[in-house]
PDB file of C-alpha atoms in Angstrom:
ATOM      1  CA  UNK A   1     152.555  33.033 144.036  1.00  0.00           C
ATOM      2  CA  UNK A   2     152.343  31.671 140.863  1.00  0.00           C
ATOM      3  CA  UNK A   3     148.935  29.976 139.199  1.00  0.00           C
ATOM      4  CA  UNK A   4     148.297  26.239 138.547  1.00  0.00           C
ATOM      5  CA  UNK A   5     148.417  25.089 135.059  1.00  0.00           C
ATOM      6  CA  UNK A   6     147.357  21.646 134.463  1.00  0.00           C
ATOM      7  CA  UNK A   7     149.903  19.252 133.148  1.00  0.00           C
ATOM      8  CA  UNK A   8     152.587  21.707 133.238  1.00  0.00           C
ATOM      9  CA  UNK A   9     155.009  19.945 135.330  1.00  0.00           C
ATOM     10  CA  UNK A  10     154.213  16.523 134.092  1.00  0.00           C
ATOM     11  CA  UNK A  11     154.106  17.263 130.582  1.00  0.00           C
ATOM     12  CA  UNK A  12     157.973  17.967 130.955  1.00  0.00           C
ATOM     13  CA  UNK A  13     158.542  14.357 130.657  1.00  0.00           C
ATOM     14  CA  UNK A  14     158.113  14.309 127.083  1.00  0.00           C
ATOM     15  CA  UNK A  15     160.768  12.772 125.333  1.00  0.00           C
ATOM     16  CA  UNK A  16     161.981  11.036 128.684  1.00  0.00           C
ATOM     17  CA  UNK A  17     162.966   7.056 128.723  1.00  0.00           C
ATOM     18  CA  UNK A  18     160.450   4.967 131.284  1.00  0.00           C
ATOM     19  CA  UNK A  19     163.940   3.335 132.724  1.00  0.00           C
ATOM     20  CA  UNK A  20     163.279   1.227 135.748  1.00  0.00           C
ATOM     21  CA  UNK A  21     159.996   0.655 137.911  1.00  0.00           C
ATOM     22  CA  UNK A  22     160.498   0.343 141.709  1.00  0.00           C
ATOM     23  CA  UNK A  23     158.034  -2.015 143.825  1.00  0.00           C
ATOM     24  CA  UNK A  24     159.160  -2.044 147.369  1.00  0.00           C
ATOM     25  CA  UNK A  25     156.952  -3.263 150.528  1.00  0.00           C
ATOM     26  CA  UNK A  26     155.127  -0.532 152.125  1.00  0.00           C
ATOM     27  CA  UNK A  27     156.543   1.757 150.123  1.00  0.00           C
ATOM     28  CA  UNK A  28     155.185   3.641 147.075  1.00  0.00           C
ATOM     29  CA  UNK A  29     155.304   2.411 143.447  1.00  0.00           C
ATOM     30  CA  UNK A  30     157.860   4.828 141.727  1.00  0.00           C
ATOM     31  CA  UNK A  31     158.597   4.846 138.269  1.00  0.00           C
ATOM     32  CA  UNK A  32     162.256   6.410 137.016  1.00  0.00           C
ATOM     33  CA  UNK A  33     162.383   8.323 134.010  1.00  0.00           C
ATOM     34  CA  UNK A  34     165.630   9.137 132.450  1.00  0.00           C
ATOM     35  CA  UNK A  35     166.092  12.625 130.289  1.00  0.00           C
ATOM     36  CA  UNK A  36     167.957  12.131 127.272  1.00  0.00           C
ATOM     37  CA  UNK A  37     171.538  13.143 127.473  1.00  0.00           C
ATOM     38  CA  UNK A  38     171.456  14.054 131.339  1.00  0.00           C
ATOM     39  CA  UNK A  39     172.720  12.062 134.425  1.00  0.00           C
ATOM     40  CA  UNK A  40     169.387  13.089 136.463  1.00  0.00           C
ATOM     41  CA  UNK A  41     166.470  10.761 137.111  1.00  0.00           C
ATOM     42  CA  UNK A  42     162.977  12.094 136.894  1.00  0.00           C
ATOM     43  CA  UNK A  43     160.421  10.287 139.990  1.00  0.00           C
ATOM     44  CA  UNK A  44     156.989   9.726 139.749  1.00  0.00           C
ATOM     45  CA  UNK A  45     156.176   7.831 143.047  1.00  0.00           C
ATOM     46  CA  UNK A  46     152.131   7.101 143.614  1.00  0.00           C
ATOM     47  CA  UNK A  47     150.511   4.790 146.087  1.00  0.00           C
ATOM     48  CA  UNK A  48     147.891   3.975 143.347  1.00  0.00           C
ATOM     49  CA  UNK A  49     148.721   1.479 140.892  1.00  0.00           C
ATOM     50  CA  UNK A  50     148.252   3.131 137.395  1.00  0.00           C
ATOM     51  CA  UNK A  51     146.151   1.472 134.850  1.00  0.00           C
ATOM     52  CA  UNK A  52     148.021  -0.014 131.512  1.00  0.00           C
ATOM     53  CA  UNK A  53     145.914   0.649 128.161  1.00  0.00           C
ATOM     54  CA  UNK A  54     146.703  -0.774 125.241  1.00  0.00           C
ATOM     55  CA  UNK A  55     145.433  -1.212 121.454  1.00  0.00           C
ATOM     56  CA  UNK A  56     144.166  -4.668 122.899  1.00  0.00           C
ATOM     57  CA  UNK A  57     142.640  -3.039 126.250  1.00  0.00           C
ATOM     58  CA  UNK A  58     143.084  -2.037 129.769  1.00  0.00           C
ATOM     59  CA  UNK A  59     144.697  -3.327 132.690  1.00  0.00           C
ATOM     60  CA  UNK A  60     144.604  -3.138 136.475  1.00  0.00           C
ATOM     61  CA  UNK A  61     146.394  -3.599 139.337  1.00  0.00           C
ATOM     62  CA  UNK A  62     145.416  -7.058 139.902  1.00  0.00           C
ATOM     63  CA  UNK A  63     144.258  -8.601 136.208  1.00  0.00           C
ATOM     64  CA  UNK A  64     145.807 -11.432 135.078  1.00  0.00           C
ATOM     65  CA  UNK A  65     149.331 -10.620 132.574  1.00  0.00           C
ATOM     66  CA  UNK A  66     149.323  -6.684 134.729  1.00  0.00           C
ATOM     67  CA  UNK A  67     152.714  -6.925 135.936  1.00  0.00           C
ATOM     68  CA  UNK A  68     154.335  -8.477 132.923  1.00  0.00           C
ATOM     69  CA  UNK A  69     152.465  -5.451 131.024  1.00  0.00           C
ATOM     70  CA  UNK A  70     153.858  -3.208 133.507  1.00  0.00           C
ATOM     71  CA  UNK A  71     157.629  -4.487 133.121  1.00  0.00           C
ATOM     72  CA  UNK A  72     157.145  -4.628 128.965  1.00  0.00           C
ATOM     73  CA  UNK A  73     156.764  -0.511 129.130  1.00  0.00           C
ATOM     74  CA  UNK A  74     160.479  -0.205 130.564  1.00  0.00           C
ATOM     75  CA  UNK A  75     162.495   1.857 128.085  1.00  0.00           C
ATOM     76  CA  UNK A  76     159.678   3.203 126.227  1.00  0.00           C
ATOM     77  CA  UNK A  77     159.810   7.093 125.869  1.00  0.00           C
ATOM     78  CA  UNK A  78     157.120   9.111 126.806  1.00  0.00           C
ATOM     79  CA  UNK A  79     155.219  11.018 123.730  1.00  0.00           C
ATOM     80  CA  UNK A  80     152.594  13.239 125.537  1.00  0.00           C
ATOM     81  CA  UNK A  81     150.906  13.568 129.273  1.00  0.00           C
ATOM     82  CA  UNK A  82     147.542  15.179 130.053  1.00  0.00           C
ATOM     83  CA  UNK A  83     146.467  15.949 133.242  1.00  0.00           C
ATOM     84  CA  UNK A  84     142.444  16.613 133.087  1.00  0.00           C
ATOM     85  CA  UNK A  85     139.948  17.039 135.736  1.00  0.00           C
ATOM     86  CA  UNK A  86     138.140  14.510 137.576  1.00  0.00           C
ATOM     87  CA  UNK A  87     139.870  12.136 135.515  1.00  0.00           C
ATOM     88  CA  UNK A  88     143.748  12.349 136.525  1.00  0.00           C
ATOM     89  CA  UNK A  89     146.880  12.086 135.089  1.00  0.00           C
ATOM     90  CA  UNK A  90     147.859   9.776 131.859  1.00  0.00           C
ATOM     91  CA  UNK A  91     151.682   9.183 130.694  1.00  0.00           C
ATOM     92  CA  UNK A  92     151.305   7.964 126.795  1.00  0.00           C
ATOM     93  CA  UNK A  93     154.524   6.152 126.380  1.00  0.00           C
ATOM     94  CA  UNK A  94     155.976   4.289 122.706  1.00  0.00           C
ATOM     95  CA  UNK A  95     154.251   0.881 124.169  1.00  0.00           C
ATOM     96  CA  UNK A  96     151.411   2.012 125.681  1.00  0.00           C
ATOM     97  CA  UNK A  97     149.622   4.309 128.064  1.00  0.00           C
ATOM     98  CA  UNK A  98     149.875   5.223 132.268  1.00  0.00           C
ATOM     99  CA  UNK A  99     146.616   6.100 133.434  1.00  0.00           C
ATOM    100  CA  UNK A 100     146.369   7.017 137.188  1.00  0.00           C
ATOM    101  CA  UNK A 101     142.187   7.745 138.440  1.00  0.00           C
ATOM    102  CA  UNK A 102     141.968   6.248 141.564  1.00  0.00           C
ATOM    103  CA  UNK A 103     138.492   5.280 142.678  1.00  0.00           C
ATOM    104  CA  UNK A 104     139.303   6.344 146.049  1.00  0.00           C
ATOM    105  CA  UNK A 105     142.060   7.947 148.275  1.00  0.00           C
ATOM    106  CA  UNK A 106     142.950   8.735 151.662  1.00  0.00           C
ATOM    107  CA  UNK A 107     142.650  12.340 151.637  1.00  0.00           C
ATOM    108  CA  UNK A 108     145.867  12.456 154.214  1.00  0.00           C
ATOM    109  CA  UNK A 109     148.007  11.143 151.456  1.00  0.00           C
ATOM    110  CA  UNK A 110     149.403  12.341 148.540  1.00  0.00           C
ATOM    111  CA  UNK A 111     148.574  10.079 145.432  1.00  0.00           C
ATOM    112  CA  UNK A 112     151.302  10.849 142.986  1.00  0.00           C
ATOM    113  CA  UNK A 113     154.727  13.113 143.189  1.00  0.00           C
ATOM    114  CA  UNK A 114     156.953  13.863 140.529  1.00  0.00           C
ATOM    115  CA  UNK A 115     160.361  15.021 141.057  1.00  0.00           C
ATOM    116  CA  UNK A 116     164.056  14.994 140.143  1.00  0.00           C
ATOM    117  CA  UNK A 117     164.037  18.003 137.266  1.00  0.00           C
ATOM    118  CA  UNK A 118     167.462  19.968 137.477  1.00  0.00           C
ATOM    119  CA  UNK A 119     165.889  23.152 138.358  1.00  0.00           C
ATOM    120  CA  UNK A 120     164.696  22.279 141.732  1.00  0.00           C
ATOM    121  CA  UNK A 121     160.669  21.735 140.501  1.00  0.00           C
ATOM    122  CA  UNK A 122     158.482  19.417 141.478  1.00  0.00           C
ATOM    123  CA  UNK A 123     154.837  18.624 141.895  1.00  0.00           C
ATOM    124  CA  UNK A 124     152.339  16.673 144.445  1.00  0.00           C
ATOM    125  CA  UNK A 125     149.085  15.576 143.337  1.00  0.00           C
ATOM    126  CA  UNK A 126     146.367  15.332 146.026  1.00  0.00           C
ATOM    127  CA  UNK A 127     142.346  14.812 146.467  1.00  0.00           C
ATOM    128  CA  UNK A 128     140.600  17.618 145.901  1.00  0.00           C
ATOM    129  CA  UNK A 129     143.136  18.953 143.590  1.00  0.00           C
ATOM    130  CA  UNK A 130     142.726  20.027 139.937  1.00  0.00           C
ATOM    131  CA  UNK A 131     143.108  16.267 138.614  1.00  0.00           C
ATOM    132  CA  UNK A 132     141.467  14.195 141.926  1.00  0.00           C
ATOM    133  CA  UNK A 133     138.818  16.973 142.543  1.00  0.00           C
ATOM    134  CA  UNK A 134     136.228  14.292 142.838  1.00  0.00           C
ATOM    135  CA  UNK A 135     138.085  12.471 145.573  1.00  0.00           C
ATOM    136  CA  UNK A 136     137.256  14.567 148.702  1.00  0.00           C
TER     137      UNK A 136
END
């Protein structure tokens, strides 16, 4: 069994194109990323909303102009990740930045998965893992 590394998987979006956001009732919010010059999506589904920052501030599910933020970071490319304890996962993107710290979360429920990469990979997020340790 291998060991965790921190923003290992996620970091592999690098240089991926933010191309479509899903929003379906009852269903998780998934974001599509597409790799340059391959036919595969990339999935990053999470039942928390992310939080949008930008030069001018931060967002949240629920402030006023959120969704239009959300829609305005379609077909920006991803330029870094981190993945950091007890603060969760960021995508920095061309237009802005992903942040996803929940405040709480069902501990029965994942809060993020990414999947889709050619080579089978994948990776659930969790409280109490690396990331959400302080959600237990």
């Amino acid at each position: 069994m291998s060991q965790y590394a921190p923003n290992v998987v996620l970091s592999q979006l690098v240089g991926d194109r933010l191309r479509a956001i899903e929003i379906a009732a009852g269903e998780p919010l998934r974001l599509v990323f597409s790799p340059p010059g391959r036919s595969a999506d990339r999935v990053f589904s999470t039942r928390a909303w992310p939080s949008i920052e930008r030069s001018a501030g931060t967002w949240r599910d629920g402030d006023v102009g959120y969704t239009d933020l959300l829609r305005q970071l379609i077909g920006a490319e991803v330029t870094g990740t981190l993945e950091r304890s007890r603060h969760g996962l960021r995508i920095d993107l061309t237009r802005g930045s992903l942040i996803l710290s929940p405040r709480r979360a069902d501990p029965s429920r994942e809060i993020a998965l990414l999947s889709g990469f050619e080579d089978g990979r994948w990776m659930a997020w969790w409280p109490g893992d690396y990331a959400f340790e302080d959600l237990v």
